[in-house]
Tab-separated table of N, CA and C in Angstrom:
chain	number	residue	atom	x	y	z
G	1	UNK	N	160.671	128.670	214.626
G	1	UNK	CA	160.251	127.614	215.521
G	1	UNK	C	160.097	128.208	216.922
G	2	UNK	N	158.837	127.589	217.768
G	2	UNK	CA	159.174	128.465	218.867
G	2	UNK	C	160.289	127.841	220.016
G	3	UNK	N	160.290	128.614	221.091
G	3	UNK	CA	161.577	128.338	221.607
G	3	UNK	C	160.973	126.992	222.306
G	4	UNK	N	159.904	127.123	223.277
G	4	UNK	CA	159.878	125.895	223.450
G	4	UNK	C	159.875	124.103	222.697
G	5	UNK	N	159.658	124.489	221.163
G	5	UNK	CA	160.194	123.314	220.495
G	5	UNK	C	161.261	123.104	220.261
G	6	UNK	N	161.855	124.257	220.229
G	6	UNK	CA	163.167	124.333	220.075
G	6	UNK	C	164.373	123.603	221.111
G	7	UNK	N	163.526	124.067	222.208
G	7	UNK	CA	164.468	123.382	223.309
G	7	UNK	C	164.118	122.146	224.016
G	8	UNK	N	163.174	121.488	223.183
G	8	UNK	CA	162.624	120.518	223.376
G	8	UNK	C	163.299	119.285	222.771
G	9	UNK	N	163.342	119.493	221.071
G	9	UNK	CA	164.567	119.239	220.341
G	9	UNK	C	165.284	118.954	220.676
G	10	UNK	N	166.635	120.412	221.290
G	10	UNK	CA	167.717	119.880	221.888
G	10	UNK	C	168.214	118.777	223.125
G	11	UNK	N	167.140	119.076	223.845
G	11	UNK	CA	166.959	118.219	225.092
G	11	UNK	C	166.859	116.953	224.363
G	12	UNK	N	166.091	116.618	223.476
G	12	UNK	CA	165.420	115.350	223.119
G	12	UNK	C	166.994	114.433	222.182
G	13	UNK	N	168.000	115.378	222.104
G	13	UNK	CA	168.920	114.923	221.304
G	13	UNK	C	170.360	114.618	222.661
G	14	UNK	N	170.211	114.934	224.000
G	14	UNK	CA	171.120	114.874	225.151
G	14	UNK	C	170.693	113.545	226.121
G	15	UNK	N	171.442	112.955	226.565
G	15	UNK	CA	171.104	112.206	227.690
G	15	UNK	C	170.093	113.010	229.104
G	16	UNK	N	169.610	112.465	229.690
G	16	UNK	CA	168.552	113.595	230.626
G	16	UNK	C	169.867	113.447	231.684
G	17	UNK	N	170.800	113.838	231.923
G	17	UNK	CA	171.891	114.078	232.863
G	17	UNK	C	172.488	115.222	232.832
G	18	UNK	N	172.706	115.662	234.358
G	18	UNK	CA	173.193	116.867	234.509
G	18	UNK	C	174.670	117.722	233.762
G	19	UNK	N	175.404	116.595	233.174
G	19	UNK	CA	176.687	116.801	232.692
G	19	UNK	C	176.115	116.988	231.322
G	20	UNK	N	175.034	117.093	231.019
G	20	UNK	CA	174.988	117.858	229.706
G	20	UNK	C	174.131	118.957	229.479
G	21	UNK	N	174.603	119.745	230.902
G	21	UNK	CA	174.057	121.327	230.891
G	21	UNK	C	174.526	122.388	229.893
G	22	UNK	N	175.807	122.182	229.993
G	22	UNK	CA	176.617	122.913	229.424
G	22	UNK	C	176.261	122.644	227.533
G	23	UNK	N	176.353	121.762	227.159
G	23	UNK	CA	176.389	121.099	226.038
G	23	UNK	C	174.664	121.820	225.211
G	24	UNK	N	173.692	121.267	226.080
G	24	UNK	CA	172.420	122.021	225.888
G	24	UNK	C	172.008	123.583	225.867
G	25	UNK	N	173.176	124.110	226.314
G	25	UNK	CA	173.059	125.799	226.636
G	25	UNK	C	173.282	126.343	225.871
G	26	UNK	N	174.840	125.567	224.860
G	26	UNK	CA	175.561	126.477	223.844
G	26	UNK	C	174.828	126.139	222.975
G	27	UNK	N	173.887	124.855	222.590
G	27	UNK	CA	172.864	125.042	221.809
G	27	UNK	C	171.608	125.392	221.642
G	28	UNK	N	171.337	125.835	222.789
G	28	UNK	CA	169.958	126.956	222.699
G	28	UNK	C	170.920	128.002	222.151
G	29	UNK	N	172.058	128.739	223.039
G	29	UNK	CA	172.291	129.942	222.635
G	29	UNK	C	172.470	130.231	220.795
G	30	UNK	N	173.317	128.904	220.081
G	30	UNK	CA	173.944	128.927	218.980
G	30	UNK	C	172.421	128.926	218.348
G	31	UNK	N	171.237	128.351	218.384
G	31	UNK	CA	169.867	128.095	217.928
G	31	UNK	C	169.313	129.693	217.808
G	32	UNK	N	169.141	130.127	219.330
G	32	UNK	CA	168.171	130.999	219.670
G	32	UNK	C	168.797	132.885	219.641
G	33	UNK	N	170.468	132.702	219.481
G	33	UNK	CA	171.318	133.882	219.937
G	33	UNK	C	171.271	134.242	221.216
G	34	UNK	N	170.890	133.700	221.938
G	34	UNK	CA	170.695	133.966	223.397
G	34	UNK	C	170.154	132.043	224.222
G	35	UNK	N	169.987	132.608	225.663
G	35	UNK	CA	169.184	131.651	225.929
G	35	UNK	C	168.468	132.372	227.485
G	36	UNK	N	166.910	132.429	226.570
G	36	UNK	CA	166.308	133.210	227.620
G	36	UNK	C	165.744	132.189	229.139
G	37	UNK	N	165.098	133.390	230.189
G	37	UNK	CA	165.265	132.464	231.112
G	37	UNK	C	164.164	131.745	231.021
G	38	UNK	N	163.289	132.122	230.386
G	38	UNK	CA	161.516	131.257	230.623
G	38	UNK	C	161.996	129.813	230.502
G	39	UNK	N	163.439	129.622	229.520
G	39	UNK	CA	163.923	128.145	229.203
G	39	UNK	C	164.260	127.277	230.232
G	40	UNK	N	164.518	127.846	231.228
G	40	UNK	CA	165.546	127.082	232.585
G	40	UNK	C	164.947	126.384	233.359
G	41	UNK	N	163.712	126.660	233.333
G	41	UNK	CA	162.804	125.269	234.268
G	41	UNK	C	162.706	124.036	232.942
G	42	UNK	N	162.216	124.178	231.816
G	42	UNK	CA	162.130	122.800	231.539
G	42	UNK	C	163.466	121.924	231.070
G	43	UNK	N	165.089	122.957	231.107
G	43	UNK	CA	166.008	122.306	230.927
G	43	UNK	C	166.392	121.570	232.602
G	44	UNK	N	165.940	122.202	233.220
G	44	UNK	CA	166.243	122.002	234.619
G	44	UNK	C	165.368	120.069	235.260
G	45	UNK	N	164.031	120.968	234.497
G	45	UNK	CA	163.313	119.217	235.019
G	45	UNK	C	163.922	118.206	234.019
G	46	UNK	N	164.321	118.661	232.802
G	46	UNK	CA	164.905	117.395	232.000
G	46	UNK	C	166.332	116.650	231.892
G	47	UNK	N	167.408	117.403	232.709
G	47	UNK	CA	168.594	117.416	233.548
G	47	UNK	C	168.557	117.345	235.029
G	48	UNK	N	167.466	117.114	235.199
G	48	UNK	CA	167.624	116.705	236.518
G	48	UNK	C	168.216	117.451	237.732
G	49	UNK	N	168.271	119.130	237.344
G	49	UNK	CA	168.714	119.741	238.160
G	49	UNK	C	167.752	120.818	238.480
G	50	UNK	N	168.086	122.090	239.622
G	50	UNK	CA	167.215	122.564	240.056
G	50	UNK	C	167.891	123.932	239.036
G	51	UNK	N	166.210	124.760	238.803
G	51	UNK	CA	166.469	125.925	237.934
G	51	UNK	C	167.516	127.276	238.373
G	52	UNK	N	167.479	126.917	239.733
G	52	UNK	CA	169.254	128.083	240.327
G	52	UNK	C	170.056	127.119	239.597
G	53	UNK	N	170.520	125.813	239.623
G	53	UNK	CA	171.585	125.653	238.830
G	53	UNK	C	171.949	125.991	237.391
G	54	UNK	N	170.201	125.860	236.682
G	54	UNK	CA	170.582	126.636	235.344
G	54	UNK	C	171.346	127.699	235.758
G	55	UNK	N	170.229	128.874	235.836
G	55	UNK	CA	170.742	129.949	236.207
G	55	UNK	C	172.004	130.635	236.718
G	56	UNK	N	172.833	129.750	237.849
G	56	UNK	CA	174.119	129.732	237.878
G	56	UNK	C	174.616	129.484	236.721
G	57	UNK	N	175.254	128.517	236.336
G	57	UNK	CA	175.712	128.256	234.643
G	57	UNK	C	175.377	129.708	234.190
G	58	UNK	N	174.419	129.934	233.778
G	58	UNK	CA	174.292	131.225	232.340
G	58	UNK	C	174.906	132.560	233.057
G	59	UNK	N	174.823	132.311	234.506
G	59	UNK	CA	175.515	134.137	234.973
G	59	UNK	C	176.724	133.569	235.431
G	60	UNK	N	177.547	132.733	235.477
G	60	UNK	CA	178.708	132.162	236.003
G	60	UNK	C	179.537	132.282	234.123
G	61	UNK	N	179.098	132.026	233.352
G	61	UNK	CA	180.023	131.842	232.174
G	61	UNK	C	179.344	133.090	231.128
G	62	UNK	N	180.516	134.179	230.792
G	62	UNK	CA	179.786	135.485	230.439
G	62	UNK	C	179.568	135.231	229.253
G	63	UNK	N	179.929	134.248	228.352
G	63	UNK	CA	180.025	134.066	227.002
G	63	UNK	C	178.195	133.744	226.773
G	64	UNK	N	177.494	133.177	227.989
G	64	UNK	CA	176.492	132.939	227.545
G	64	UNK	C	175.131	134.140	227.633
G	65	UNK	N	174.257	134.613	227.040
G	65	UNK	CA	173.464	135.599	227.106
G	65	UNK	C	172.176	135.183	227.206
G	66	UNK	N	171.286	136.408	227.749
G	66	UNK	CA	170.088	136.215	228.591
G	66	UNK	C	169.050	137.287	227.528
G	67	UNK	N	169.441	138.005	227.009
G	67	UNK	CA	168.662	138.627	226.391
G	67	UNK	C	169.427	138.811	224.974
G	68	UNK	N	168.837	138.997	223.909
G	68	UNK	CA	169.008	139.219	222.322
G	68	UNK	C	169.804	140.052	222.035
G	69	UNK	N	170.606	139.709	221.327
G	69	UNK	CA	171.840	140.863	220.650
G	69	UNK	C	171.397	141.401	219.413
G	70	UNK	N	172.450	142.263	218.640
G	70	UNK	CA	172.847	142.627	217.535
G	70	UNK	C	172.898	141.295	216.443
G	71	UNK	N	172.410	141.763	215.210
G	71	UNK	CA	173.373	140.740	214.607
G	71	UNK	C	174.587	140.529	214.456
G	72	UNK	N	175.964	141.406	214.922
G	72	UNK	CA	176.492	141.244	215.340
G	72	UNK	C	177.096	141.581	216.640
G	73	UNK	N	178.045	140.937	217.043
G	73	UNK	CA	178.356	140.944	218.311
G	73	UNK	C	180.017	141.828	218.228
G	74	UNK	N	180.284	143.726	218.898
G	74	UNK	CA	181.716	143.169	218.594
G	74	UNK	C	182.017	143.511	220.373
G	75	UNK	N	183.249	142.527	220.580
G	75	UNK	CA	183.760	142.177	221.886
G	75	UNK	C	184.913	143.194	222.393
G	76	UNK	N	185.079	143.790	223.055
G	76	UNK	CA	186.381	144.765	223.558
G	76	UNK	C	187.126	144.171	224.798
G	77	UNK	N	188.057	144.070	224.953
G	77	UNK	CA	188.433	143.374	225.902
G	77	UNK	C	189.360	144.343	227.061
G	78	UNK	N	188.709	144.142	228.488
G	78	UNK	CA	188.578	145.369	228.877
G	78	UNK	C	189.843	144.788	230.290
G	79	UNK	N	190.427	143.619	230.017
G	79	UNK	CA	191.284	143.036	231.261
G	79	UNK	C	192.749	144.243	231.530
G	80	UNK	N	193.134	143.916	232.214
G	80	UNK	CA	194.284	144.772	232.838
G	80	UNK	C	195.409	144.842	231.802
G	81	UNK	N	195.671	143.612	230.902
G	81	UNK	CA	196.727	143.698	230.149
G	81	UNK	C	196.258	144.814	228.690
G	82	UNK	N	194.823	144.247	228.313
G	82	UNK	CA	194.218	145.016	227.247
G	82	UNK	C	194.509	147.085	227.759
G	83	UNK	N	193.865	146.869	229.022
G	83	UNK	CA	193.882	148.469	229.680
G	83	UNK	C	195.017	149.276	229.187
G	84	UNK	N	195.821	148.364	229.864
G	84	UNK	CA	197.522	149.066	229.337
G	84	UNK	C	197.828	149.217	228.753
G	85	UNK	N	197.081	148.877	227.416
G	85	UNK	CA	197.460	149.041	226.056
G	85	UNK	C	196.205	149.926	225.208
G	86	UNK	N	195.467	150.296	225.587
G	86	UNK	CA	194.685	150.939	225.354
G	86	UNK	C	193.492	150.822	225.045
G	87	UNK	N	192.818	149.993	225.618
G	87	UNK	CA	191.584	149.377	225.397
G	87	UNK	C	189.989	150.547	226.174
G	88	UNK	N	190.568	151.259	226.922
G	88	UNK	CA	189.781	152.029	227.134
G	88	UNK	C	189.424	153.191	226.192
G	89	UNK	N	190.937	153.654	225.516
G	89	UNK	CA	190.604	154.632	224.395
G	89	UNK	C	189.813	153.779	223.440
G	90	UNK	N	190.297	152.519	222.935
G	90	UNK	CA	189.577	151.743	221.897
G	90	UNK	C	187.999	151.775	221.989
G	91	UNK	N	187.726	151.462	223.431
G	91	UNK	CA	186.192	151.420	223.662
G	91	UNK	C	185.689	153.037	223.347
G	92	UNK	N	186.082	153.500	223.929
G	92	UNK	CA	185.347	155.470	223.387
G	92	UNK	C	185.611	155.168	221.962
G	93	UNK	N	186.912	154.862	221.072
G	93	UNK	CA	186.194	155.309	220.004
G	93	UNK	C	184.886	153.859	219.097
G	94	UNK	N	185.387	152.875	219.845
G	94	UNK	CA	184.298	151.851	219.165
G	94	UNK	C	182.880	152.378	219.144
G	95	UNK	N	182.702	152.969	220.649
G	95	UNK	CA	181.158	153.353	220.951
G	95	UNK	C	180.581	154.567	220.251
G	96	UNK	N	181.687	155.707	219.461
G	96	UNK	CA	181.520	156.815	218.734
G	96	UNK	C	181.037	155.887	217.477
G	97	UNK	N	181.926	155.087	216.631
G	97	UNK	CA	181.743	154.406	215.502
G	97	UNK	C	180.879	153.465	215.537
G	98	UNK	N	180.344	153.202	216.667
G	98	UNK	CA	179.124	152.415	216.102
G	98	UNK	C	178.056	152.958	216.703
G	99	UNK	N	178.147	153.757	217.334
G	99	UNK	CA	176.517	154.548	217.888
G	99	UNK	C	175.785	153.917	218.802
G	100	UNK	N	176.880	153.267	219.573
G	100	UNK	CA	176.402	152.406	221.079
G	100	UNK	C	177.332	152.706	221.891
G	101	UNK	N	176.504	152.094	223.020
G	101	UNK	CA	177.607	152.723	224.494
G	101	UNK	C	177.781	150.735	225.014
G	102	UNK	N	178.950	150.705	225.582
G	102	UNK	CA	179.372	149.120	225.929
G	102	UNK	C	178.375	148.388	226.605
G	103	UNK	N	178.354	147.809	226.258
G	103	UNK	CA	176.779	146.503	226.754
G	103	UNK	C	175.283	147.028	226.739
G	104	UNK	N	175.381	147.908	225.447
G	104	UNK	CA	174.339	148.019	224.439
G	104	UNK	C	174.328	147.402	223.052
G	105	UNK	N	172.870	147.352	223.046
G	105	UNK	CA	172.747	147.264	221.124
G	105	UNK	C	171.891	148.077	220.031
G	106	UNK	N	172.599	148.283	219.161
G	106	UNK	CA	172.034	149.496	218.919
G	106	UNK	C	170.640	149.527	218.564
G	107	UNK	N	169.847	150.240	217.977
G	107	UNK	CA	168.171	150.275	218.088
G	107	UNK	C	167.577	150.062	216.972
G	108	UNK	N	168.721	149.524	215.983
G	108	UNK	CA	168.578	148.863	214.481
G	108	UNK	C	169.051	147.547	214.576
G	109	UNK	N	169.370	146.990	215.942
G	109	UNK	CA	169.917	145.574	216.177
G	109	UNK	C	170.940	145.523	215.332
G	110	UNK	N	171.402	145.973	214.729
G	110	UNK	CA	172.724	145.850	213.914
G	110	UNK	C	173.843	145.466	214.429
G	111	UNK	N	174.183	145.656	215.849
G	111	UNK	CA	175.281	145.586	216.433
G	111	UNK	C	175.559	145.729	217.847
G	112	UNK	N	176.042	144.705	218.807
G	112	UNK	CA	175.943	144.705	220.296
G	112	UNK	C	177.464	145.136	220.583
G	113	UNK	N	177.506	146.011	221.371
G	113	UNK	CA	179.153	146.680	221.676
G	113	UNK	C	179.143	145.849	223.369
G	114	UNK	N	179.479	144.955	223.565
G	114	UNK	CA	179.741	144.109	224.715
G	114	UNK	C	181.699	144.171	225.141
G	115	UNK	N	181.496	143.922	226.896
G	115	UNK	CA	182.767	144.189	226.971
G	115	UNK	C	183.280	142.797	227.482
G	116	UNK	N	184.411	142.287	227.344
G	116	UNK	CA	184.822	140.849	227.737
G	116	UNK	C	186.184	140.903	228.634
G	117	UNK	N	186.519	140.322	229.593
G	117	UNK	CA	187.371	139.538	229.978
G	117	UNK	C	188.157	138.708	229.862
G	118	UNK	N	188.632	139.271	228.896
G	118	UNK	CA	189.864	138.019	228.709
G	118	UNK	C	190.324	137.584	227.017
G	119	UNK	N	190.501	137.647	226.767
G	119	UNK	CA	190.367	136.702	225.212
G	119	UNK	C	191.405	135.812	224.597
G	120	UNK	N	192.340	135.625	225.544
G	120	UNK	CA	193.198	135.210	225.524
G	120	UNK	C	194.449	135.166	224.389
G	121	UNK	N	194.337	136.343	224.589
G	121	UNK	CA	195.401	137.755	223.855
G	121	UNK	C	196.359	138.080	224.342
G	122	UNK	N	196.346	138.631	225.470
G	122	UNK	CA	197.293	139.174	226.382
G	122	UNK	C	198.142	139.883	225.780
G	123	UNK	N	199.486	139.265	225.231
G	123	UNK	CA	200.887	139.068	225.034
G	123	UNK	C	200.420	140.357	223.295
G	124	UNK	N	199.640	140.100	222.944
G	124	UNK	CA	199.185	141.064	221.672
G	124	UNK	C	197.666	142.181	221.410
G	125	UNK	N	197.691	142.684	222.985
G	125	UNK	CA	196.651	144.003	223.462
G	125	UNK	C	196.822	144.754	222.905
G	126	UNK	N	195.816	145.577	222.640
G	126	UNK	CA	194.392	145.296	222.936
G	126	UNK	C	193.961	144.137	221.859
G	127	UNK	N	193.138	143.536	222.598
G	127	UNK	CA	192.335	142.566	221.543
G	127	UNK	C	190.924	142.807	221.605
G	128	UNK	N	189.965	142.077	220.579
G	128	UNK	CA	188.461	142.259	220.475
G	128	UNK	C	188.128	141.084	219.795
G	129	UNK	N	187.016	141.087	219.401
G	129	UNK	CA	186.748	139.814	218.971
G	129	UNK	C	185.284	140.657	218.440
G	130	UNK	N	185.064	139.922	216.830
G	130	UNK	CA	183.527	140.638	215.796
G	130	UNK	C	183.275	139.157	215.612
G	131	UNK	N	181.789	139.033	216.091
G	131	UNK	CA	181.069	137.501	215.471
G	131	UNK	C	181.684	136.504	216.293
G	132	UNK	N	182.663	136.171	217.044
G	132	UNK	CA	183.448	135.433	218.171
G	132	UNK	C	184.701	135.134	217.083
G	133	UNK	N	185.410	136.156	216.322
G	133	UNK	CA	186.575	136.295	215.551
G	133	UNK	C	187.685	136.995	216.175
G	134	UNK	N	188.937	136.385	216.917
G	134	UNK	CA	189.437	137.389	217.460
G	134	UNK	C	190.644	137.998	216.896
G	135	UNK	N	190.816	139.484	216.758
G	135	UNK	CA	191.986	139.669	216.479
G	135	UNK	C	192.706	140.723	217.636
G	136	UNK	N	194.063	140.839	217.069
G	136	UNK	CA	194.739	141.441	218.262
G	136	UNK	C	195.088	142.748	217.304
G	137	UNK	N	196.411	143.234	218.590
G	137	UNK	CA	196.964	144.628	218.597
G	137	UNK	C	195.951	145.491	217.914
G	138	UNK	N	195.101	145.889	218.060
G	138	UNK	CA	193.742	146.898	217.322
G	138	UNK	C	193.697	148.142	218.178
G	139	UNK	N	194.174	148.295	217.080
G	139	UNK	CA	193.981	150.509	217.521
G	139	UNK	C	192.912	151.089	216.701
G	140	UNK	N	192.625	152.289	216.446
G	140	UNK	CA	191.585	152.475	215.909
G	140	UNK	C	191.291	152.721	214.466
G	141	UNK	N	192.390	152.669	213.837
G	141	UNK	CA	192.637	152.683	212.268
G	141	UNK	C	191.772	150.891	212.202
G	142	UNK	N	192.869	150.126	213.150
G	142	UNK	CA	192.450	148.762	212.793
G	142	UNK	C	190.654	148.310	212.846
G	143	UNK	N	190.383	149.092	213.907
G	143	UNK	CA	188.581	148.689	214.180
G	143	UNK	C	188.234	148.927	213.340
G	144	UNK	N	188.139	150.490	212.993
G	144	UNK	CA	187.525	151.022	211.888
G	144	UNK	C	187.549	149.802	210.631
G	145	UNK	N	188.458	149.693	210.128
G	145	UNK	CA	188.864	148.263	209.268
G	145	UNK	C	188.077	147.256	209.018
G	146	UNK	N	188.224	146.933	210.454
G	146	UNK	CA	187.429	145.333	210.914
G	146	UNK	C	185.881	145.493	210.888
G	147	UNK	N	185.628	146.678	211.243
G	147	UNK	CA	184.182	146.820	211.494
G	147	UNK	C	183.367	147.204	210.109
G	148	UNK	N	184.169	147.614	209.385
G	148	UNK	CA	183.749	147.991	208.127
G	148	UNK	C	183.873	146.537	207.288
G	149	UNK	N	185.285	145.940	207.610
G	149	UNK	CA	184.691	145.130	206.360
G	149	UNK	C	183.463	143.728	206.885
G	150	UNK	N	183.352	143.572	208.575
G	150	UNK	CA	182.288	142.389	209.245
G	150	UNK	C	181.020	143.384	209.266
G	151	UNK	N	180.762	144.183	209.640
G	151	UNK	CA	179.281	144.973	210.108
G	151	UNK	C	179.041	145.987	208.941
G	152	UNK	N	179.900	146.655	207.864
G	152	UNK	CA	179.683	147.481	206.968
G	152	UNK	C	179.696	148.446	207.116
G	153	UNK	N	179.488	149.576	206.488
G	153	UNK	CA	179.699	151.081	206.864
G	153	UNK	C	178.510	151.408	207.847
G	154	UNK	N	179.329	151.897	208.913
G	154	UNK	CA	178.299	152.117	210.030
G	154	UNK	C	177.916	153.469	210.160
G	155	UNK	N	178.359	153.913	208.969
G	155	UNK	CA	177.814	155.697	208.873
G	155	UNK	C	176.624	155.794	208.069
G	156	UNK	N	176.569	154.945	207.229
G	156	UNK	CA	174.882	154.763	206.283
G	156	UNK	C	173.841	154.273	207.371
């Protein structure tokens, strides 16, 4: 479908009010895997707001994306508590094992190595999150694991 029916749709299923920006975004994104910007003027005239406010929204909340991922998504979580626990080694070896560097995707779309803020883990760092699945304490026996049994052998 193209995007503009697409988001035509969704709009057509929201009240035309600004309090359902948010609500309309996660369903372009959940629709489209992203939500590109060509979209933000006609969510903007149909919410009643001006297209910087889209635009705020989608770069104000990182969960939401502007350009096309992987089919999957895996998340590293790169906050101060994750750090301390080793989330920086985790990221070198994630980016060896999957053949991307962090907030790339690879060139078979197979897989977006994105870095996050937060995941609300803390207390059990490093954490990550594959497909928006999160698990904790992950060292690199564990990725390897996770990534093999959500994304598959990433050596074929």
């Amino acid at each position: 479908m193209p995007i503009d029916q697409l988001v035509a749709g969704i709009l057509a299923d929201h009240s035309q009010s600004q309090h359902e920006l948010l609500p309309v975004l996660h369903k372009v994104q959940a629709a489209q895997g992203y939500v590109p910007q060509g979209v933000y003027p006609a969510i903007a005239e149909a919410l009643n707001v001006s297209v910087a406010e889209v635009h705020g929204v989608v770069s104000f909340y990182t969960d939401f994306r502007t350009e096309p991922v992987g089919k999957h998504v895996v998340q590293i979580c790169q906050s101060e508590s994750c750090q301390a626990c080793g989330s920086r080694e985790l990221t070198a070896h994630a980016e060896q094992l999957l053949g991307v560097a962090l907030g790339e995707t690879r060139s078979d779309g197979a897989v977006t190595l994105q870095a996050v803020y937060c995941l609300g883990n803390c207390a059990c760092s490093p954490a990550i999150a594959i497909d928006g699945e999160s698990h904790a304490l992950v060292d690199n026996t564990k990725l390897d694991a996770l990534v093999a049994k959500v994304v598959g052998d990433m050596q074929s």
